[in-house]
Amino acid sequence: IGGVYVERAELEKALEYLEKSYEIKKIVYADNPNHPHLTSSLNNILSVKSKLFKIIFKNLILSLNFIFN
């Protein structure tokens, strides 16, 4: 579900579902904390957080330019 929200550029909603999915996988793979599904989930979460950070940073720069120009 998180991937669908990423494709739709609904990043906050995507992050919510990706984090829920990760929490479930942590329980399922508790005996194998290095399982590829866990690392894949973390990668997806970090990818979305990176996209959100870029948007926030871009908006910050635009706001600062507006204020100081």
Backbone as XML, in Angstrom:
<?xml version="1.0"?>
<chain id="A" units="angstrom">
  <residue number="1" name="ILE">
    <atom name="N" x="0.834" y="-1.188" z="0.000"/>
    <atom name="CA" x="0.000" y="0.000" z="0.000"/>
    <atom name="C" x="0.881" y="1.255" z="0.000"/>
  </residue>
  <residue number="2" name="GLY">
    <atom name="N" x="1.965" y="1.191" z="0.775"/>
    <atom name="CA" x="2.861" y="2.336" z="0.823"/>
    <atom name="C" x="3.416" y="2.694" z="-0.536"/>
  </residue>
  <residue number="3" name="GLY">
    <atom name="N" x="3.742" y="1.676" z="-1.334"/>
    <atom name="CA" x="4.263" y="1.907" z="-2.668"/>
    <atom name="C" x="3.270" y="2.613" z="-3.575"/>
  </residue>
  <residue number="4" name="VAL">
    <atom name="N" x="1.998" y="2.295" z="-3.405"/>
    <atom name="CA" x="0.955" y="2.956" z="-4.201"/>
    <atom name="C" x="0.922" y="4.442" z="-3.861"/>
  </residue>
  <residue number="5" name="TYR">
    <atom name="N" x="1.008" y="4.747" z="-2.575"/>
    <atom name="CA" x="1.007" y="6.156" z="-2.171"/>
    <atom name="C" x="2.263" y="6.883" z="-2.655"/>
  </residue>
  <residue number="6" name="VAL">
    <atom name="N" x="3.383" y="6.188" z="-2.710"/>
    <atom name="CA" x="4.596" y="6.812" z="-3.257"/>
    <atom name="C" x="4.366" y="7.162" z="-4.720"/>
  </residue>
  <residue number="7" name="GLU">
    <atom name="N" x="3.814" y="6.221" z="-5.476"/>
    <atom name="CA" x="3.542" y="6.465" z="-6.899"/>
    <atom name="C" x="2.576" y="7.629" z="-7.102"/>
  </residue>
  <residue number="8" name="ARG">
    <atom name="N" x="1.668" y="7.819" z="-6.157"/>
    <atom name="CA" x="0.702" y="8.911" z="-6.244"/>
    <atom name="C" x="1.246" y="10.204" z="-5.637"/>
  </residue>
  <residue number="9" name="ALA">
    <atom name="N" x="2.501" y="10.166" z="-5.191"/>
    <atom name="CA" x="3.180" y="11.315" z="-4.576"/>
    <atom name="C" x="2.503" y="11.765" z="-3.283"/>
  </residue>
  <residue number="10" name="GLU">
    <atom name="N" x="1.852" y="10.839" z="-2.598"/>
    <atom name="CA" x="1.278" y="11.108" z="-1.278"/>
    <atom name="C" x="2.257" y="10.553" z="-0.241"/>
  </residue>
  <residue number="11" name="LEU">
    <atom name="N" x="3.339" y="11.299" z="-0.058"/>
    <atom name="CA" x="4.476" y="10.779" z="0.680"/>
    <atom name="C" x="4.215" y="10.587" z="2.170"/>
  </residue>
  <residue number="12" name="GLU">
    <atom name="N" x="3.459" y="11.484" z="2.793"/>
    <atom name="CA" x="3.174" y="11.318" z="4.220"/>
    <atom name="C" x="2.371" y="10.040" z="4.465"/>
  </residue>
  <residue number="13" name="LYS">
    <atom name="N" x="1.380" y="9.803" z="3.609"/>
    <atom name="CA" x="0.557" y="8.600" z="3.725"/>
    <atom name="C" x="1.411" y="7.362" z="3.421"/>
  </residue>
  <residue number="14" name="ALA">
    <atom name="N" x="2.272" y="7.470" z="2.422"/>
    <atom name="CA" x="3.167" y="6.358" z="2.081"/>
    <atom name="C" x="4.049" y="6.005" z="3.271"/>
  </residue>
  <residue number="15" name="LEU">
    <atom name="N" x="4.604" y="7.016" z="3.905"/>
    <atom name="CA" x="5.480" y="6.780" z="5.049"/>
    <atom name="C" x="4.731" y="6.085" z="6.180"/>
  </residue>
  <residue number="16" name="GLU">
    <atom name="N" x="3.507" y="6.494" z="6.408"/>
    <atom name="CA" x="2.686" y="5.868" z="7.445"/>
    <atom name="C" x="2.550" y="4.360" z="7.186"/>
  </residue>
  <residue number="17" name="TYR">
    <atom name="N" x="2.200" y="3.985" z="5.980"/>
    <atom name="CA" x="2.005" y="2.569" z="5.661"/>
    <atom name="C" x="3.328" y="1.803" z="5.612"/>
  </residue>
  <residue number="18" name="LEU">
    <atom name="N" x="4.372" y="2.430" z="5.109"/>
    <atom name="CA" x="5.672" y="1.756" z="5.072"/>
    <atom name="C" x="6.187" y="1.476" z="6.480"/>
  </residue>
  <residue number="19" name="GLU">
    <atom name="N" x="5.974" y="2.412" z="7.394"/>
    <atom name="CA" x="6.410" y="2.202" z="8.775"/>
    <atom name="C" x="5.580" y="1.117" z="9.459"/>
  </residue>
  <residue number="20" name="LYS">
    <atom name="N" x="4.284" y="1.070" z="9.188"/>
    <atom name="CA" x="3.447" y="0.002" z="9.735"/>
    <atom name="C" x="3.903" y="-1.355" z="9.212"/>
  </residue>
  <residue number="21" name="SER">
    <atom name="N" x="4.180" y="-1.410" z="7.934"/>
    <atom name="CA" x="4.637" y="-2.645" z="7.313"/>
    <atom name="C" x="5.955" y="-3.104" z="7.943"/>
  </residue>
  <residue number="22" name="TYR">
    <atom name="N" x="6.857" y="-2.157" z="8.168"/>
    <atom name="CA" x="8.140" y="-2.491" z="8.790"/>
    <atom name="C" x="7.948" y="-3.057" z="10.193"/>
  </residue>
  <residue number="23" name="GLU">
    <atom name="N" x="7.056" y="-2.460" z="10.966"/>
    <atom name="CA" x="6.807" y="-2.947" z="12.326"/>
    <atom name="C" x="6.272" y="-4.384" z="12.306"/>
  </residue>
  <residue number="24" name="ILE">
    <atom name="N" x="5.408" y="-4.684" z="11.355"/>
    <atom name="CA" x="4.886" y="-6.052" z="11.230"/>
    <atom name="C" x="6.012" y="-7.007" z="10.842"/>
  </residue>
  <residue number="25" name="LYS">
    <atom name="N" x="6.841" y="-6.601" z="9.899"/>
    <atom name="CA" x="7.947" y="-7.456" z="9.463"/>
    <atom name="C" x="8.956" y="-7.686" z="10.576"/>
  </residue>
  <residue number="26" name="LYS">
    <atom name="N" x="9.150" y="-6.701" z="11.449"/>
    <atom name="CA" x="10.059" y="-6.905" z="12.588"/>
    <atom name="C" x="9.567" y="-8.037" z="13.474"/>
  </residue>
  <residue number="27" name="ILE">
    <atom name="N" x="8.269" y="-8.156" z="13.623"/>
    <atom name="CA" x="7.697" y="-9.241" z="14.425"/>
    <atom name="C" x="7.840" y="-10.571" z="13.683"/>
  </residue>
  <residue number="28" name="VAL">
    <atom name="N" x="7.494" y="-10.567" z="12.408"/>
    <atom name="CA" x="7.544" y="-11.794" z="11.607"/>
    <atom name="C" x="8.966" y="-12.343" z="11.525"/>
  </residue>
  <residue number="29" name="TYR">
    <atom name="N" x="9.936" y="-11.455" z="11.346"/>
    <atom name="CA" x="11.331" y="-11.873" z="11.179"/>
    <atom name="C" x="12.171" y="-11.610" z="12.435"/>
  </residue>
  <residue number="30" name="ALA">
    <atom name="N" x="11.551" y="-11.707" z="13.579"/>
    <atom name="CA" x="12.261" y="-11.431" z="14.836"/>
    <atom name="C" x="13.480" y="-12.330" z="15.020"/>
  </residue>
  <residue number="31" name="ASP">
    <atom name="N" x="13.402" y="-13.542" z="14.489"/>
    <atom name="CA" x="14.527" y="-14.471" z="14.638"/>
    <atom name="C" x="15.635" y="-14.219" z="13.613"/>
  </residue>
  <residue number="32" name="ASN">
    <atom name="N" x="15.397" y="-13.315" z="12.672"/>
    <atom name="CA" x="16.392" y="-13.011" z="11.642"/>
    <atom name="C" x="16.389" y="-11.504" z="11.344"/>
  </residue>
  <residue number="33" name="PRO">
    <atom name="N" x="17.027" y="-10.714" z="12.218"/>
    <atom name="CA" x="16.976" y="-9.246" z="12.058"/>
    <atom name="C" x="17.682" y="-8.726" z="10.803"/>
  </residue>
  <residue number="34" name="ASN">
    <atom name="N" x="18.428" y="-9.584" z="10.116"/>
    <atom name="CA" x="19.091" y="-9.163" z="8.878"/>
    <atom name="C" x="18.364" y="-9.671" z="7.635"/>
  </residue>
  <residue number="35" name="HIS">
    <atom name="N" x="17.128" y="-10.061" z="7.811"/>
    <atom name="CA" x="16.364" y="-10.578" z="6.683"/>
    <atom name="C" x="16.221" y="-9.503" z="5.609"/>
  </residue>
  <residue number="36" name="PRO">
    <atom name="N" x="16.337" y="-9.887" z="4.336"/>
    <atom name="CA" x="16.257" y="-8.909" z="3.240"/>
    <atom name="C" x="14.948" y="-8.106" z="3.211"/>
  </residue>
  <residue number="37" name="HIS">
    <atom name="N" x="13.865" y="-8.683" z="3.669"/>
    <atom name="CA" x="12.602" y="-7.939" z="3.684"/>
    <atom name="C" x="12.664" y="-6.758" z="4.652"/>
  </residue>
  <residue number="38" name="LEU">
    <atom name="N" x="13.392" y="-6.939" z="5.748"/>
    <atom name="CA" x="13.547" y="-5.833" z="6.710"/>
    <atom name="C" x="14.412" y="-4.724" z="6.130"/>
  </residue>
  <residue number="39" name="THR">
    <atom name="N" x="15.515" y="-5.118" z="5.519"/>
    <atom name="CA" x="16.386" y="-4.087" z="4.953"/>
    <atom name="C" x="15.709" y="-3.385" z="3.780"/>
  </residue>
  <residue number="40" name="SER">
    <atom name="N" x="14.939" y="-4.112" z="3.004"/>
    <atom name="CA" x="14.189" y="-3.508" z="1.905"/>
    <atom name="C" x="13.165" y="-2.507" z="2.441"/>
  </residue>
  <residue number="41" name="SER">
    <atom name="N" x="12.485" y="-2.881" z="3.512"/>
    <atom name="CA" x="11.500" y="-1.976" z="4.114"/>
    <atom name="C" x="12.161" y="-0.704" z="4.627"/>
  </residue>
  <residue number="42" name="LEU">
    <atom name="N" x="13.297" y="-0.869" z="5.293"/>
    <atom name="CA" x="14.018" y="0.310" z="5.783"/>
    <atom name="C" x="14.472" y="1.194" z="4.623"/>
  </residue>
  <residue number="43" name="ASN">
    <atom name="N" x="14.927" y="0.566" z="3.553"/>
    <atom name="CA" x="15.336" y="1.333" z="2.378"/>
    <atom name="C" x="14.164" y="2.145" z="1.825"/>
  </residue>
  <residue number="44" name="ASN">
    <atom name="N" x="12.991" y="1.540" z="1.758"/>
    <atom name="CA" x="11.806" y="2.242" z="1.257"/>
    <atom name="C" x="11.441" y="3.422" z="2.154"/>
  </residue>
  <residue number="45" name="ILE">
    <atom name="N" x="11.507" y="3.208" z="3.468"/>
    <atom name="CA" x="11.215" y="4.275" z="4.421"/>
    <atom name="C" x="12.199" y="5.428" z="4.252"/>
  </residue>
  <residue number="46" name="LEU">
    <atom name="N" x="13.466" y="5.107" z="4.165"/>
    <atom name="CA" x="14.482" y="6.153" z="4.024"/>
    <atom name="C" x="14.353" y="6.885" z="2.692"/>
  </residue>
  <residue number="47" name="SER">
    <atom name="N" x="13.963" y="6.182" z="1.655"/>
    <atom name="CA" x="13.753" y="6.819" z="0.358"/>
    <atom name="C" x="12.640" y="7.859" z="0.437"/>
  </residue>
  <residue number="48" name="VAL">
    <atom name="N" x="11.542" y="7.511" z="1.086"/>
    <atom name="CA" x="10.429" y="8.451" z="1.227"/>
    <atom name="C" x="10.829" y="9.627" z="2.113"/>
  </residue>
  <residue number="49" name="LYS">
    <atom name="N" x="11.534" y="9.334" z="3.202"/>
    <atom name="CA" x="11.980" y="10.421" z="4.077"/>
    <atom name="C" x="12.928" y="11.367" z="3.338"/>
  </residue>
  <residue number="50" name="SER">
    <atom name="N" x="13.754" y="10.816" z="2.470"/>
    <atom name="CA" x="14.656" y="11.647" z="1.672"/>
    <atom name="C" x="13.864" y="12.552" z="0.732"/>
  </residue>
  <residue number="51" name="LYS">
    <atom name="N" x="12.841" y="12.012" z="0.089"/>
    <atom name="CA" x="11.996" y="12.820" z="-0.794"/>
    <atom name="C" x="11.289" y="13.921" z="-0.016"/>
  </residue>
  <residue number="52" name="LEU">
    <atom name="N" x="10.784" y="13.582" z="1.166"/>
    <atom name="CA" x="10.116" y="14.588" z="1.998"/>
    <atom name="C" x="11.097" y="15.676" z="2.420"/>
  </residue>
  <residue number="53" name="PHE">
    <atom name="N" x="12.311" y="15.280" z="2.791"/>
    <atom name="CA" x="13.323" y="16.252" z="3.192"/>
    <atom name="C" x="13.638" y="17.208" z="2.047"/>
  </residue>
  <residue number="54" name="LYS">
    <atom name="N" x="13.762" y="16.672" z="0.840"/>
    <atom name="CA" x="14.061" y="17.527" z="-0.318"/>
    <atom name="C" x="12.954" y="18.543" z="-0.555"/>
  </residue>
  <residue number="55" name="ILE">
    <atom name="N" x="11.713" y="18.118" z="-0.395"/>
    <atom name="CA" x="10.586" y="19.036" z="-0.566"/>
    <atom name="C" x="10.613" y="20.117" z="0.512"/>
  </residue>
  <residue number="56" name="ILE">
    <atom name="N" x="10.828" y="19.715" z="1.743"/>
    <atom name="CA" x="10.874" y="20.665" z="2.856"/>
    <atom name="C" x="12.023" y="21.650" z="2.659"/>
  </residue>
  <residue number="57" name="PHE">
    <atom name="N" x="13.190" y="21.130" z="2.280"/>
    <atom name="CA" x="14.353" y="21.988" z="2.079"/>
    <atom name="C" x="14.107" y="22.981" z="0.936"/>
  </residue>
  <residue number="58" name="LYS">
    <atom name="N" x="13.526" y="22.500" z="-0.160"/>
    <atom name="CA" x="13.223" y="23.377" z="-1.293"/>
    <atom name="C" x="12.262" y="24.482" z="-0.869"/>
  </residue>
  <residue number="59" name="ASN">
    <atom name="N" x="11.230" y="24.124" z="-0.114"/>
    <atom name="CA" x="10.268" y="25.124" z="0.362"/>
    <atom name="C" x="10.918" y="26.118" z="1.317"/>
  </residue>
  <residue number="60" name="LEU">
    <atom name="N" x="11.828" y="25.649" z="2.129"/>
    <atom name="CA" x="12.552" y="26.539" z="3.032"/>
    <atom name="C" x="13.375" y="27.552" z="2.248"/>
  </residue>
  <residue number="61" name="ILE">
    <atom name="N" x="14.093" y="27.073" z="1.254"/>
    <atom name="CA" x="14.910" y="27.968" z="0.430"/>
    <atom name="C" x="14.029" y="28.992" z="-0.285"/>
  </residue>
  <residue number="62" name="LEU">
    <atom name="N" x="12.909" y="28.531" z="-0.835"/>
    <atom name="CA" x="11.988" y="29.461" z="-1.512"/>
    <atom name="C" x="11.459" y="30.515" z="-0.539"/>
  </residue>
  <residue number="63" name="SER">
    <atom name="N" x="11.130" y="30.076" z="0.669"/>
    <atom name="CA" x="10.622" y="31.009" z="1.676"/>
    <atom name="C" x="11.684" y="32.026" z="2.067"/>
  </residue>
  <residue number="64" name="LEU">
    <atom name="N" x="12.897" y="31.561" z="2.258"/>
    <atom name="CA" x="13.988" y="32.472" z="2.621"/>
    <atom name="C" x="14.270" y="33.462" z="1.500"/>
  </residue>
  <residue number="65" name="ASN">
    <atom name="N" x="14.244" y="32.976" z="0.274"/>
    <atom name="CA" x="14.447" y="33.887" z="-0.867"/>
    <atom name="C" x="13.356" y="34.943" z="-0.918"/>
  </residue>
  <residue number="66" name="PHE">
    <atom name="N" x="12.135" y="34.549" z="-0.644"/>
    <atom name="CA" x="11.024" y="35.488" z="-0.653"/>
    <atom name="C" x="11.185" y="36.532" z="0.456"/>
  </residue>
  <residue number="67" name="ILE">
    <atom name="N" x="11.600" y="36.095" z="1.631"/>
    <atom name="CA" x="11.748" y="36.996" z="2.767"/>
    <atom name="C" x="12.881" y="37.985" z="2.550"/>
  </residue>
  <residue number="68" name="PHE">
    <atom name="N" x="14.014" y="37.522" z="2.024"/>
    <atom name="CA" x="15.204" y="38.354" z="1.947"/>
    <atom name="C" x="15.418" y="39.024" z="0.606"/>
  </residue>
  <residue number="69" name="ASN">
    <atom name="N" x="14.509" y="38.841" z="-0.301"/>
    <atom name="CA" x="14.663" y="39.501" z="-1.614"/>
    <atom name="C" x="13.573" y="40.480" z="-1.890"/>
  </residue>
</chain>
